[in-house]
């Protein structure tokens, strides 16, 4: 997990694509990292596995998605 944590720290404030162990793919900008989670700012919806899922509850604002560092497999700059 330390490797993923440091990778997230190096890519802070940059647009990334994150792959999880559940087969999900998320895109956004890393805005924060702590000992357990990475926080992605998404633009109006969460891009997951090639499909855009938007939430009518929050509307088209910049949402923050919290992902557990334990579930991350790969991070790529986009």
JSON list of C-alpha atoms in Angstrom, two decimals, residues 11-74:
[
{"chain": "A", "resi": 11, "resn": "UNK", "atom": "CA", "xyz": [0.39, 12.60, -9.05]},
{"chain": "A", "resi": 12, "resn": "UNK", "atom": "CA", "xyz": [-1.41, 15.09, -6.76]},
{"chain": "A", "resi": 13, "resn": "UNK", "atom": "CA", "xyz": [-3.36, 17.75, -8.72]},
{"chain": "A", "resi": 14, "resn": "UNK", "atom": "CA", "xyz": [-2.97, 15.81, -11.97]},
{"chain": "A", "resi": 15, "resn": "UNK", "atom": "CA", "xyz": [-5.61, 14.10, -14.09]},
{"chain": "A", "resi": 16, "resn": "UNK", "atom": "CA", "xyz": [-5.43, 10.32, -13.74]},
{"chain": "A", "resi": 17, "resn": "UNK", "atom": "CA", "xyz": [-7.22, 7.10, -14.62]},
{"chain": "A", "resi": 18, "resn": "UNK", "atom": "CA", "xyz": [-7.47, 4.70, -11.67]},
{"chain": "A", "resi": 19, "resn": "UNK", "atom": "CA", "xyz": [-8.11, 0.96, -11.97]},
{"chain": "A", "resi": 20, "resn": "UNK", "atom": "CA", "xyz": [-9.45, -0.93, -8.95]},
{"chain": "A", "resi": 21, "resn": "UNK", "atom": "CA", "xyz": [-9.36, -4.61, -7.99]},
{"chain": "A", "resi": 22, "resn": "UNK", "atom": "CA", "xyz": [-13.14, -4.69, -8.64]},
{"chain": "A", "resi": 23, "resn": "UNK", "atom": "CA", "xyz": [-12.66, -3.94, -12.35]},
{"chain": "A", "resi": 24, "resn": "UNK", "atom": "CA", "xyz": [-13.77, -0.31, -12.01]},
{"chain": "A", "resi": 25, "resn": "UNK", "atom": "CA", "xyz": [-12.06, 2.51, -13.90]},
{"chain": "A", "resi": 26, "resn": "UNK", "atom": "CA", "xyz": [-12.34, 6.05, -12.56]},
{"chain": "A", "resi": 27, "resn": "UNK", "atom": "CA", "xyz": [-11.04, 9.30, -14.07]},
{"chain": "A", "resi": 28, "resn": "UNK", "atom": "CA", "xyz": [-10.41, 12.54, -12.26]},
{"chain": "A", "resi": 29, "resn": "UNK", "atom": "CA", "xyz": [-7.86, 14.81, -10.58]},
{"chain": "A", "resi": 30, "resn": "UNK", "atom": "CA", "xyz": [-6.21, 13.65, -7.36]},
{"chain": "A", "resi": 31, "resn": "UNK", "atom": "CA", "xyz": [-7.00, 16.36, -4.81]},
{"chain": "A", "resi": 32, "resn": "UNK", "atom": "CA", "xyz": [-5.92, 14.63, -1.59]},
{"chain": "A", "resi": 33, "resn": "UNK", "atom": "CA", "xyz": [-4.37, 11.44, -0.24]},
{"chain": "A", "resi": 34, "resn": "UNK", "atom": "CA", "xyz": [-4.29, 10.17, 3.32]},
{"chain": "A", "resi": 35, "resn": "UNK", "atom": "CA", "xyz": [-3.13, 6.92, 4.91]},
{"chain": "A", "resi": 36, "resn": "UNK", "atom": "CA", "xyz": [-6.20, 5.02, 3.71]},
{"chain": "A", "resi": 37, "resn": "UNK", "atom": "CA", "xyz": [-7.82, 6.85, 0.78]},
{"chain": "A", "resi": 38, "resn": "UNK", "atom": "CA", "xyz": [-7.25, 8.81, -2.39]},
{"chain": "A", "resi": 39, "resn": "UNK", "atom": "CA", "xyz": [-9.71, 11.58, -3.29]},
{"chain": "A", "resi": 40, "resn": "UNK", "atom": "CA", "xyz": [-10.54, 12.25, -6.95]},
{"chain": "A", "resi": 41, "resn": "UNK", "atom": "CA", "xyz": [-12.34, 15.35, -8.22]},
{"chain": "A", "resi": 42, "resn": "UNK", "atom": "CA", "xyz": [-14.57, 14.19, -11.04]},
{"chain": "A", "resi": 43, "resn": "UNK", "atom": "CA", "xyz": [-16.30, 16.44, -13.55]},
{"chain": "A", "resi": 44, "resn": "UNK", "atom": "CA", "xyz": [-20.03, 16.03, -13.11]},
{"chain": "A", "resi": 45, "resn": "UNK", "atom": "CA", "xyz": [-20.03, 12.25, -12.97]},
{"chain": "A", "resi": 46, "resn": "UNK", "atom": "CA", "xyz": [-17.87, 9.25, -12.34]},
{"chain": "A", "resi": 47, "resn": "UNK", "atom": "CA", "xyz": [-16.45, 7.47, -15.35]},
{"chain": "A", "resi": 48, "resn": "UNK", "atom": "CA", "xyz": [-16.56, 3.79, -14.48]},
{"chain": "A", "resi": 49, "resn": "UNK", "atom": "CA", "xyz": [-15.56, 1.00, -16.85]},
{"chain": "A", "resi": 50, "resn": "UNK", "atom": "CA", "xyz": [-16.23, 3.09, -19.94]},
{"chain": "A", "resi": 51, "resn": "UNK", "atom": "CA", "xyz": [-19.68, 4.25, -18.82]},
{"chain": "A", "resi": 52, "resn": "UNK", "atom": "CA", "xyz": [-20.50, 7.61, -17.31]},
{"chain": "A", "resi": 53, "resn": "UNK", "atom": "CA", "xyz": [-22.57, 7.37, -14.16]},
{"chain": "A", "resi": 54, "resn": "UNK", "atom": "CA", "xyz": [-24.01, 10.67, -13.05]},
{"chain": "A", "resi": 55, "resn": "UNK", "atom": "CA", "xyz": [-25.91, 11.41, -9.90]},
{"chain": "A", "resi": 56, "resn": "UNK", "atom": "CA", "xyz": [-29.16, 13.37, -9.99]},
{"chain": "A", "resi": 57, "resn": "UNK", "atom": "CA", "xyz": [-28.71, 13.98, -6.27]},
{"chain": "A", "resi": 58, "resn": "UNK", "atom": "CA", "xyz": [-25.61, 16.15, -6.66]},
{"chain": "A", "resi": 59, "resn": "UNK", "atom": "CA", "xyz": [-26.10, 17.52, -10.16]},
{"chain": "A", "resi": 60, "resn": "UNK", "atom": "CA", "xyz": [-23.35, 18.40, -12.63]},
{"chain": "A", "resi": 61, "resn": "UNK", "atom": "CA", "xyz": [-20.89, 19.84, -10.11]},
{"chain": "A", "resi": 62, "resn": "UNK", "atom": "CA", "xyz": [-17.34, 18.69, -9.45]},
{"chain": "A", "resi": 63, "resn": "UNK", "atom": "CA", "xyz": [-17.82, 15.73, -7.11]},
{"chain": "A", "resi": 64, "resn": "UNK", "atom": "CA", "xyz": [-15.15, 14.21, -4.89]},
{"chain": "A", "resi": 65, "resn": "UNK", "atom": "CA", "xyz": [-14.86, 10.43, -5.14]},
{"chain": "A", "resi": 66, "resn": "UNK", "atom": "CA", "xyz": [-13.17, 8.63, -2.23]},
{"chain": "A", "resi": 67, "resn": "UNK", "atom": "CA", "xyz": [-11.33, 5.41, -3.11]},
{"chain": "A", "resi": 68, "resn": "UNK", "atom": "CA", "xyz": [-9.60, 3.10, -0.64]},
{"chain": "A", "resi": 69, "resn": "UNK", "atom": "CA", "xyz": [-5.87, 2.69, -1.30]},
{"chain": "A", "resi": 70, "resn": "UNK", "atom": "CA", "xyz": [-6.33, -1.05, -0.62]},
{"chain": "A", "resi": 71, "resn": "UNK", "atom": "CA", "xyz": [-8.51, -1.43, -3.73]},
{"chain": "A", "resi": 72, "resn": "UNK", "atom": "CA", "xyz": [-6.24, 0.35, -6.24]},
{"chain": "A", "resi": 73, "resn": "UNK", "atom": "CA", "xyz": [-4.38, -1.71, -8.84]},
{"chain": "A", "resi": 74, "resn": "UNK", "atom": "CA", "xyz": [-3.01, 0.93, -11.21]}
]
